Amino acid sequence: MSSYRAPLSDMRFVLFDVLGAQSLLARLGFEDATRDVVDAVLEEGARFTETVLAPLNRIGDEAGCSYDQASGAVTTPPGFRQAYSQYVEGGWAGLVSPVQFGGQGLPHAAGVPLKEMIDAANLAWGNFPLLSHGATEALLHHGEPWQQEAFLKPIVEGRWTGTMCLTEPHCGTDLGLLKTRAVPQPDDSHAITGTKIFITAGEHDFTENIVHLVLARLPDAPAGSKGISLFIVPKIKVDRSGAMGERNAVRCGALEHKMGIHGSATCVMNFDDAQGWLIGEPNKGLMAMFTMMNTARLAVGLQGLGLSDRAYQNALRYARERLQMRSLSGARFPDKPADPIIVHPDVRRMLLTQKALVEGGRALGYHAASLVDIISHGEDADECAQADALLGFVTPIVKACLTEWGVECTYHALQCFGGHGYIAEHGMEQLARDARITTLYEGTTGIQALDLVGRKIMQLQGAGLRVFLRMIEEFCAANEGNAAVAEFIAPLRASAAEWQQLTMTIGQRAVANAEEVGAAAYDYLFYSGYVALAYWWARSVAAADGSSHPQGFKDAKRETARFYFARLLPRTLAHKAAIESGVGPLLGLDAGHFDA
Amino acid sequence: MSSYRAPLSDMRFVLFDVLGAQSLLARLGFEDATRDVVDAVLEEGARFTETVLAPLNRIGDEAGCSYDQASGAVTTPPGFRQAYSQYVEGGWAGLVSPVQFGGQGLPHAAGVPLKEMIDAANLAWGNFPLLSHGATEALLHHGEPWQQEAFLKPIVEGRWTGTMCLTEPHCGTDLGLLKTRAVPQPDDSHAITGTKIFITAGEHDFTENIVHLVLARLPDAPAGSKGISLFIVPKIKVDRSGAMGERNAVRCGALEHKMGIHGSATCVMNFDDAQGWLIGEPNKGLMAMFTMMNTARLAVGLQGLGLSDRAYQNALRYARERLQMRSLSGARFPDKPADPIIVHPDVRRMLLTQKALVEGGRALGYHAASLVDIISHGEDADECAQADALLGFVTPIVKACLTEWGVECTYHALQCFGGHGYIAEHGMEQLARDARITTLYEGTTGIQALDLVGRKIMQLQGAGLRVFLRMIEEFCAANEGNAAVAEFIAPLRASAAEWQQLTMTIGQRAVANAEEVGAAAYDYLFYSGYVALAYWWARSVAAADGSSHPQGFKDAKRETARFYFARLLPRTLAHKAAIESGVGPLLGLDAGHFDA
């Protein structure tokens, strides 16, 4: 089985040394989020995830969830339910939720390492509370007071969980096609009828009630995505006073059989005149849902990060233990029957790729979480506006890059094990299977790329990119004379200039032909991700240099940054060439002639 | 479930139009391998694989193999055994084996499409006959006459199957560490004792006997890889007359639980003073095993190709059927609720990547098979020597690139399905899980890369590369004035020149520091693979242009080649930068500081 240790040292480094969380959070008015409190959250989170969740990871994969056709009930894997009770008792459910609804009101910057630990320890289990966070966001921003009292509080307390019911068999990305209907009832509720698929945590045995947030059409709704409304549909009916009543007409119809995350209940949900309550404005449901989705996209990015880190930890341990062949320049450990495989440059290539993507990705992801705190608690309107633009810009990058890098890191880690990586007992293949979902749900990588180029660059005229470029230039200017990072400044500046240039190229072409957006999107997203990581690596080296960390830590950051700039940043060359080749090579082939 | 149709049209195109198999085989003296015969093999192979093997693919994944602890017996999935009987009855087992041992003596060029079809239809099943081919090679080249009579003939006829028993728990890549012992007996046999793991088809219910080829150490053997001998160890003892006797002391101890290829029996094999017969010279077992391994490596490359093609076929079908969103430049099918996703440039990017890698990879792989025929049947010593050097050079490229591209293609294909790709019922996730083994067994990708740079470039001084470069230059010179391929000649020549230059750079650095071989290996292998594919794409366009295929076929080849040159060949830029960065960024970090 694969093991997991929460990387507290690097988490603290990113939070406090790279992002300056201590002064940032004080400035934002998070009075309770002192360094001591955040440290305690990290320590206790590590204990919970390492000792409670991580040991259930393989059990969850092997046992999976089971479904009872007669009752529609779902039983989660052994231990999952008890772990959830401990999670609730530990006060984790409402960690970053507002105090007025029973939460602890801690900043997202403090919640994000816990999220990473949960995902690394047990991704399948982590999906149950994850979906509650989505529901919390929607209820916070769009719920009426009685809805917040009746539905939000129990979710924040962890007594109930939430879901997001979007997808239908014929529509996922294109929600404008959805068919679920909502018919107004005399008591101001709506009767919801339809079938939703791929509903994570749609049914389970953790809590007595489940709050579904369901997209559906009102009778007079306009066609397409402008005619979609959002409804609260509880598993057990709840009246306006918050009292639970009888069973609602919503039922799990089946569980999906999936490649991985077997411990997550992925449900087909049937609504049959179920009682639902409109949340937010009629026909504005898609907008309300996007509130949840942006949070969820950052969260899924962290799933990729967590799995990458766990995979890396195990590959590193194996590479130090496994003796095979001699170093090409002569035996390093002549007293052993062979050298540990970590001596081989090609094994180091795989390990360093993981290390560079994990630690760089952590800075990228945690920074996004800190932007959420600035937006919600900042007092300077200009700072908030810039943070908002930047967050919108980096959200698809965090989601797509951290998940695709998750697939890559679990791939390399498995590969380090050779044939043993393919065998279930080492646990590496589970990490690879689990990681595979993250590039699909909450919008595929292709959809993230379209969001980045179509919306954040074209529609919003690259406002977020400008903030990012300014951040890079400020860093470079401030570190002109800093010997610790001197070697990285010129390549970083060159990348930033090229990034800007490529963006303009795409923008100009897209004005002439809208298909250029789709043609450039994927490669532009990864181009952006690699330049962003170059920035975070340079900043990490500078932060380490200016910190009180031991020399070995500083050396490791510098050498990993060197590896990153030498071996991973050049991937931008291929993405740049693909972008520059434009839409022509993608549209030349007639759709009828794709068969050989 | 995923479907499969053998791509006969492109198989014929590669064999006859690109590789000129008809005249080549006639020249090599394969009198029976006329175009009609090869066509019949293709047609009949398509029928067998599409109707018998393909429908068992998902059944094999779901049922897997089962093991009986008491008897050590292995039961294969429902239908597998019957399919093997049909395979034997159809005369497929000995298709490319010599007539004198009961084979049909057809060329490898005719056998390779069948191999691809089997792998695409049912990879797990295909592993049973695959291992027999390895045993056939070893017995053909190293067996004594009585061994060939007693063991080879039944394998060629398909009555028995073979295995390769190399790996032990503590050694896979580094066979010099192996511990299995062979003690000489008075009757000239040896008593074999040890444990082998990851033995494909080590035990099953297809045939009455199984012939294990086992690496072990003689009592007086030198240490390391120079003290390894190869032994024939049948499941049921066989005397020198070929008569079967009692059960031998070899037993399956367990089946591995794997990520994929559940229908393949991956066995722990325990030898407990089992009767074995030395094959080849004492202490030269590793060399004899390499005879099998090179064939097996090409075969595993074809597994990657087969899975890629099956994945592509299904992704293409889905992309034509699935309606989601409108084309960014306006609705293409206004009468439908949405456009089929094949209109979107990003979906086309994924489809064209698969198409370019599949069809280009087919030319690369089939060409390697034709080299095997030249080496075994050619009469011109110089031609044979060049084919041998070229085959040695391209074997690690075929193995590593076609399998890594298999992982990539199954990845893209799954991604085209969105969330539906993650669900078992569509069969895409099985293809991804099955593909994952191919980059591990028969030498990981890293080992292929070391073979390419350490042995084929450094030790053999790049003899095979020189043949490849000459082939490219001859093609370019012959097509100077060919308008059909004019656009590809200059970039192909530039790539070839850069390939040569990079090779010299690596060679020079490696003389100074042997670690440079390991540092460059992986990126050099992929660099080589992409240039090789550029050559095969240019040749394919030229071959299509000069053929009698319909214009749509010619257009498809040209447009796919354009996509390849514009969007995939630029991956060489990143590989080149990584190679040029040398060993420094890989060795800078102390092994003790890889932890964050």
PDB file of C-alpha atoms in Angstrom, chain A residues 22-193:
ATOM      1  CA  GLN A  22       1.018  35.907   8.441  1.00  0.00           C
ATOM      2  CA  SER A  23       1.008  39.596   7.521  1.00  0.00           C
ATOM      3  CA  LEU A  24      -1.560  39.142   4.743  1.00  0.00           C
ATOM      4  CA  LEU A  25      -4.112  37.502   7.021  1.00  0.00           C
ATOM      5  CA  ALA A  26      -3.556  40.060   9.780  1.00  0.00           C
ATOM      6  CA  ARG A  27      -4.066  42.843   7.258  1.00  0.00           C
ATOM      7  CA  LEU A  28      -7.293  41.211   6.011  1.00  0.00           C
ATOM      8  CA  GLY A  29      -8.657  41.124   9.544  1.00  0.00           C
ATOM      9  CA  PHE A  30      -8.478  37.386  10.197  1.00  0.00           C
ATOM     10  CA  GLU A  31      -7.658  38.035  13.811  1.00  0.00           C
ATOM     11  CA  ASP A  32      -8.039  34.428  14.895  1.00  0.00           C
ATOM     12  CA  ALA A  33      -5.823  33.095  12.109  1.00  0.00           C
ATOM     13  CA  THR A  34      -2.534  33.656  13.872  1.00  0.00           C
ATOM     14  CA  ARG A  35       0.501  31.646  12.950  1.00  0.00           C
ATOM     15  CA  ASP A  36      -0.061  29.495  16.034  1.00  0.00           C
ATOM     16  CA  VAL A  37      -3.623  28.730  15.025  1.00  0.00           C
ATOM     17  CA  VAL A  38      -2.678  27.912  11.437  1.00  0.00           C
ATOM     18  CA  ASP A  39       0.155  25.728  12.695  1.00  0.00           C
ATOM     19  CA  ALA A  40      -2.247  23.891  14.970  1.00  0.00           C
ATOM     20  CA  VAL A  41      -4.660  23.359  12.060  1.00  0.00           C
ATOM     21  CA  LEU A  42      -1.802  21.936  10.006  1.00  0.00           C
ATOM     22  CA  GLU A  43      -0.589  19.635  12.789  1.00  0.00           C
ATOM     23  CA  GLU A  44      -4.012  18.373  13.671  1.00  0.00           C
ATOM     24  CA  GLY A  45      -4.994  18.057  10.012  1.00  0.00           C
ATOM     25  CA  ALA A  46      -1.877  15.981   9.395  1.00  0.00           C
ATOM     26  CA  ARG A  47      -2.730  13.709  12.302  1.00  0.00           C
ATOM     27  CA  PHE A  48      -6.316  13.214  11.117  1.00  0.00           C
ATOM     28  CA  THR A  49      -5.493  12.610   7.473  1.00  0.00           C
ATOM     29  CA  GLU A  50      -2.445  10.409   8.089  1.00  0.00           C
ATOM     30  CA  THR A  51      -3.977   8.215  10.749  1.00  0.00           C
ATOM     31  CA  VAL A  52      -7.686   8.176   9.931  1.00  0.00           C
ATOM     32  CA  LEU A  53      -8.131   8.815   6.191  1.00  0.00           C
ATOM     33  CA  ALA A  54      -4.960   7.445   4.595  1.00  0.00           C
ATOM     34  CA  PRO A  55      -5.376   3.903   5.972  1.00  0.00           C
ATOM     35  CA  LEU A  56      -8.869   3.775   4.428  1.00  0.00           C
ATOM     36  CA  ASN A  57      -7.659   4.671   0.949  1.00  0.00           C
ATOM     37  CA  ARG A  58      -7.016   1.172  -0.324  1.00  0.00           C
ATOM     38  CA  ILE A  59      -9.980  -0.294   1.553  1.00  0.00           C
ATOM     39  CA  GLY A  60     -12.188   2.213  -0.222  1.00  0.00           C
ATOM     40  CA  ASP A  61     -10.743   1.220  -3.581  1.00  0.00           C
ATOM     41  CA  GLU A  62     -11.237  -2.477  -2.980  1.00  0.00           C
ATOM     42  CA  ALA A  63     -14.648  -2.417  -1.312  1.00  0.00           C
ATOM     43  CA  GLY A  64     -16.163   0.488  -3.219  1.00  0.00           C
ATOM     44  CA  CYS A  65     -19.658   1.717  -2.500  1.00  0.00           C
ATOM     45  CA  SER A  66     -22.558  -0.692  -2.773  1.00  0.00           C
ATOM     46  CA  TYR A  67     -26.127  -0.077  -3.827  1.00  0.00           C
ATOM     47  CA  ASP A  68     -29.349  -1.704  -2.702  1.00  0.00           C
ATOM     48  CA  GLN A  69     -31.838  -1.764  -5.544  1.00  0.00           C
ATOM     49  CA  ALA A  70     -34.819  -2.307  -3.288  1.00  0.00           C
ATOM     50  CA  SER A  71     -34.287   0.685  -1.027  1.00  0.00           C
ATOM     51  CA  GLY A  72     -32.061   2.858  -3.225  1.00  0.00           C
ATOM     52  CA  ALA A  73     -29.617   3.047  -0.300  1.00  0.00           C
ATOM     53  CA  VAL A  74     -25.867   3.349  -0.749  1.00  0.00           C
ATOM     54  CA  THR A  75     -23.395   1.847   1.694  1.00  0.00           C
ATOM     55  CA  THR A  76     -19.962   3.443   1.782  1.00  0.00           C
ATOM     56  CA  PRO A  77     -16.764   1.402   2.274  1.00  0.00           C
ATOM     57  CA  PRO A  78     -15.889   0.107   5.774  1.00  0.00           C
ATOM     58  CA  GLY A  79     -14.626   2.912   7.988  1.00  0.00           C
ATOM     59  CA  PHE A  80     -15.707   5.784   5.737  1.00  0.00           C
ATOM     60  CA  ARG A  81     -18.744   6.668   7.801  1.00  0.00           C
ATOM     61  CA  GLN A  82     -16.807   6.577  11.091  1.00  0.00           C
ATOM     62  CA  ALA A  83     -14.084   8.760   9.570  1.00  0.00           C
ATOM     63  CA  TYR A  84     -16.731  11.286   8.596  1.00  0.00           C
ATOM     64  CA  SER A  85     -18.020  11.366  12.183  1.00  0.00           C
ATOM     65  CA  GLN A  86     -14.502  12.086  13.394  1.00  0.00           C
ATOM     66  CA  TYR A  87     -14.202  14.809  10.770  1.00  0.00           C
ATOM     67  CA  VAL A  88     -17.366  16.465  12.026  1.00  0.00           C
ATOM     68  CA  GLU A  89     -16.428  16.042  15.682  1.00  0.00           C
ATOM     69  CA  GLY A  90     -13.035  17.571  14.953  1.00  0.00           C
ATOM     70  CA  GLY A  91     -14.774  20.691  13.651  1.00  0.00           C
ATOM     71  CA  TRP A  92     -13.274  20.314  10.175  1.00  0.00           C
ATOM     72  CA  ALA A  93     -16.547  20.642   8.252  1.00  0.00           C
ATOM     73  CA  GLY A  94     -16.998  24.364   8.863  1.00  0.00           C
ATOM     74  CA  LEU A  95     -13.343  25.344   9.025  1.00  0.00           C
ATOM     75  CA  VAL A  96     -13.540  28.148   6.449  1.00  0.00           C
ATOM     76  CA  SER A  97     -17.287  28.842   6.692  1.00  0.00           C
ATOM     77  CA  PRO A  98     -18.650  32.025   8.295  1.00  0.00           C
ATOM     78  CA  VAL A  99     -19.017  32.082  12.064  1.00  0.00           C
ATOM     79  CA  GLN A 100     -22.646  33.266  11.786  1.00  0.00           C
ATOM     80  CA  PHE A 101     -23.628  29.928  10.263  1.00  0.00           C
ATOM     81  CA  GLY A 102     -21.679  27.830  12.705  1.00  0.00           C
ATOM     82  CA  GLY A 103     -18.340  27.844  10.907  1.00  0.00           C
ATOM     83  CA  GLN A 104     -14.922  28.746  12.258  1.00  0.00           C
ATOM     84  CA  GLY A 105     -14.340  31.610   9.862  1.00  0.00           C
ATOM     85  CA  LEU A 106     -10.754  30.722   9.077  1.00  0.00           C
ATOM     86  CA  PRO A 107      -9.243  31.978   5.818  1.00  0.00           C
ATOM     87  CA  HIS A 108      -9.070  29.836   2.685  1.00  0.00           C
ATOM     88  CA  ALA A 109      -5.302  30.091   2.888  1.00  0.00           C
ATOM     89  CA  ALA A 110      -5.513  28.045   6.084  1.00  0.00           C
ATOM     90  CA  GLY A 111      -8.091  25.658   4.657  1.00  0.00           C
ATOM     91  CA  VAL A 112      -6.215  24.847   1.496  1.00  0.00           C
ATOM     92  CA  PRO A 113      -3.441  22.729   3.061  1.00  0.00           C
ATOM     93  CA  LEU A 114      -6.092  20.672   4.854  1.00  0.00           C
ATOM     94  CA  LYS A 115      -7.836  20.179   1.522  1.00  0.00           C
ATOM     95  CA  GLU A 116      -4.582  18.998  -0.047  1.00  0.00           C
ATOM     96  CA  MET A 117      -3.985  16.570   2.831  1.00  0.00           C
ATOM     97  CA  ILE A 118      -7.491  15.105   2.586  1.00  0.00           C
ATOM     98  CA  ASP A 119      -7.164  14.595  -1.167  1.00  0.00           C
ATOM     99  CA  ALA A 120      -3.741  13.011  -0.838  1.00  0.00           C
ATOM    100  CA  ALA A 121      -4.831  10.771   2.001  1.00  0.00           C
ATOM    101  CA  ASN A 122      -8.079   9.594   0.463  1.00  0.00           C
ATOM    102  CA  LEU A 123      -9.444  11.281  -2.619  1.00  0.00           C
ATOM    103  CA  ALA A 124     -12.587   9.167  -2.805  1.00  0.00           C
ATOM    104  CA  TRP A 125     -13.532  10.012   0.782  1.00  0.00           C
ATOM    105  CA  GLY A 126     -12.662  13.665   0.254  1.00  0.00           C
ATOM    106  CA  ASN A 127     -15.341  13.998  -2.403  1.00  0.00           C
ATOM    107  CA  PHE A 128     -18.094  13.753   0.219  1.00  0.00           C
ATOM    108  CA  PRO A 129     -17.156  16.929   2.143  1.00  0.00           C
ATOM    109  CA  LEU A 130     -15.980  18.617  -1.079  1.00  0.00           C
ATOM    110  CA  LEU A 131     -19.450  18.707  -2.520  1.00  0.00           C
ATOM    111  CA  SER A 132     -20.732  20.199   0.740  1.00  0.00           C
ATOM    112  CA  HIS A 133     -18.388  23.138   0.212  1.00  0.00           C
ATOM    113  CA  GLY A 134     -19.970  23.759  -3.183  1.00  0.00           C
ATOM    114  CA  ALA A 135     -23.441  23.753  -1.691  1.00  0.00           C
ATOM    115  CA  THR A 136     -22.264  26.053   1.093  1.00  0.00           C
ATOM    116  CA  GLU A 137     -21.035  28.602  -1.435  1.00  0.00           C
ATOM    117  CA  ALA A 138     -24.301  28.598  -3.367  1.00  0.00           C
ATOM    118  CA  LEU A 139     -26.432  28.907  -0.240  1.00  0.00           C
ATOM    119  CA  LEU A 140     -24.211  31.649   1.177  1.00  0.00           C
ATOM    120  CA  HIS A 141     -24.356  33.774  -1.938  1.00  0.00           C
ATOM    121  CA  HIS A 142     -27.841  33.063  -3.253  1.00  0.00           C
ATOM    122  CA  GLY A 143     -29.941  31.582  -0.441  1.00  0.00           C
ATOM    123  CA  GLU A 144     -32.810  33.393   1.252  1.00  0.00           C
ATOM    124  CA  PRO A 145     -32.453  33.781   5.024  1.00  0.00           C
ATOM    125  CA  TRP A 146     -34.807  30.875   5.795  1.00  0.00           C
ATOM    126  CA  GLN A 147     -32.907  28.692   3.312  1.00  0.00           C
ATOM    127  CA  GLN A 148     -29.635  29.570   4.978  1.00  0.00           C
ATOM    128  CA  GLU A 149     -31.072  28.745   8.392  1.00  0.00           C
ATOM    129  CA  ALA A 150     -32.740  25.543   7.259  1.00  0.00           C
ATOM    130  CA  PHE A 151     -30.109  24.153   4.879  1.00  0.00           C
ATOM    131  CA  LEU A 152     -26.819  25.982   5.250  1.00  0.00           C
ATOM    132  CA  LYS A 153     -26.317  25.590   8.992  1.00  0.00           C
ATOM    133  CA  PRO A 154     -26.645  21.792   9.060  1.00  0.00           C
ATOM    134  CA  ILE A 155     -24.203  21.567   6.139  1.00  0.00           C
ATOM    135  CA  VAL A 156     -21.667  23.844   7.813  1.00  0.00           C
ATOM    136  CA  GLU A 157     -21.965  21.766  10.973  1.00  0.00           C
ATOM    137  CA  GLY A 158     -21.439  18.630   8.877  1.00  0.00           C
ATOM    138  CA  ARG A 159     -24.753  17.111   9.999  1.00  0.00           C
ATOM    139  CA  TRP A 160     -25.899  17.049   6.368  1.00  0.00           C
ATOM    140  CA  THR A 161     -23.964  17.032   3.102  1.00  0.00           C
ATOM    141  CA  GLY A 162     -24.595  18.707  -0.244  1.00  0.00           C
ATOM    142  CA  THR A 163     -24.465  17.814  -3.939  1.00  0.00           C
ATOM    143  CA  MET A 164     -24.388  19.585  -7.281  1.00  0.00           C
ATOM    144  CA  CYS A 165     -26.874  18.064  -9.743  1.00  0.00           C
ATOM    145  CA  LEU A 166     -25.980  19.405 -13.188  1.00  0.00           C
ATOM    146  CA  THR A 167     -25.216  16.651 -15.680  1.00  0.00           C
ATOM    147  CA  GLU A 168     -27.852  14.679 -17.566  1.00  0.00           C
ATOM    148  CA  PRO A 169     -27.260  11.734 -19.884  1.00  0.00           C
ATOM    149  CA  HIS A 170     -27.278  13.881 -23.025  1.00  0.00           C
ATOM    150  CA  CYS A 171     -25.602  16.970 -21.590  1.00  0.00           C
ATOM    151  CA  GLY A 172     -22.586  17.728 -19.449  1.00  0.00           C
ATOM    152  CA  THR A 173     -20.556  20.589 -20.822  1.00  0.00           C
ATOM    153  CA  ASP A 174     -23.560  22.007 -22.658  1.00  0.00           C
ATOM    154  CA  LEU A 175     -26.029  22.590 -19.835  1.00  0.00           C
ATOM    155  CA  GLY A 176     -28.261  24.571 -22.147  1.00  0.00           C
ATOM    156  CA  LEU A 177     -29.585  21.222 -23.334  1.00  0.00           C
ATOM    157  CA  LEU A 178     -30.849  20.075 -19.962  1.00  0.00           C
ATOM    158  CA  LYS A 179     -34.382  18.728 -19.624  1.00  0.00           C
ATOM    159  CA  THR A 180     -35.148  18.417 -15.907  1.00  0.00           C
ATOM    160  CA  ARG A 181     -38.397  20.284 -15.250  1.00  0.00           C
ATOM    161  CA  ALA A 182     -39.582  22.380 -12.291  1.00  0.00           C
ATOM    162  CA  VAL A 183     -43.318  23.035 -11.916  1.00  0.00           C
ATOM    163  CA  PRO A 184     -44.450  25.740  -9.434  1.00  0.00           C
ATOM    164  CA  GLN A 185     -46.632  24.515  -6.575  1.00  0.00           C
ATOM    165  CA  PRO A 186     -49.185  26.440  -4.512  1.00  0.00           C
ATOM    166  CA  ASP A 187     -46.900  26.473  -1.448  1.00  0.00           C
ATOM    167  CA  ASP A 188     -44.116  28.295  -3.364  1.00  0.00           C
ATOM    168  CA  SER A 189     -42.136  25.099  -3.762  1.00  0.00           C
ATOM    169  CA  HIS A 190     -41.526  23.433  -7.130  1.00  0.00           C
ATOM    170  CA  ALA A 191     -42.066  19.880  -8.288  1.00  0.00           C
ATOM    171  CA  ILE A 192     -38.775  18.691  -9.807  1.00  0.00           C
ATOM    172  CA  THR A 193     -38.730  15.869 -12.349  1.00  0.00           C
TER     173      THR A 193
END
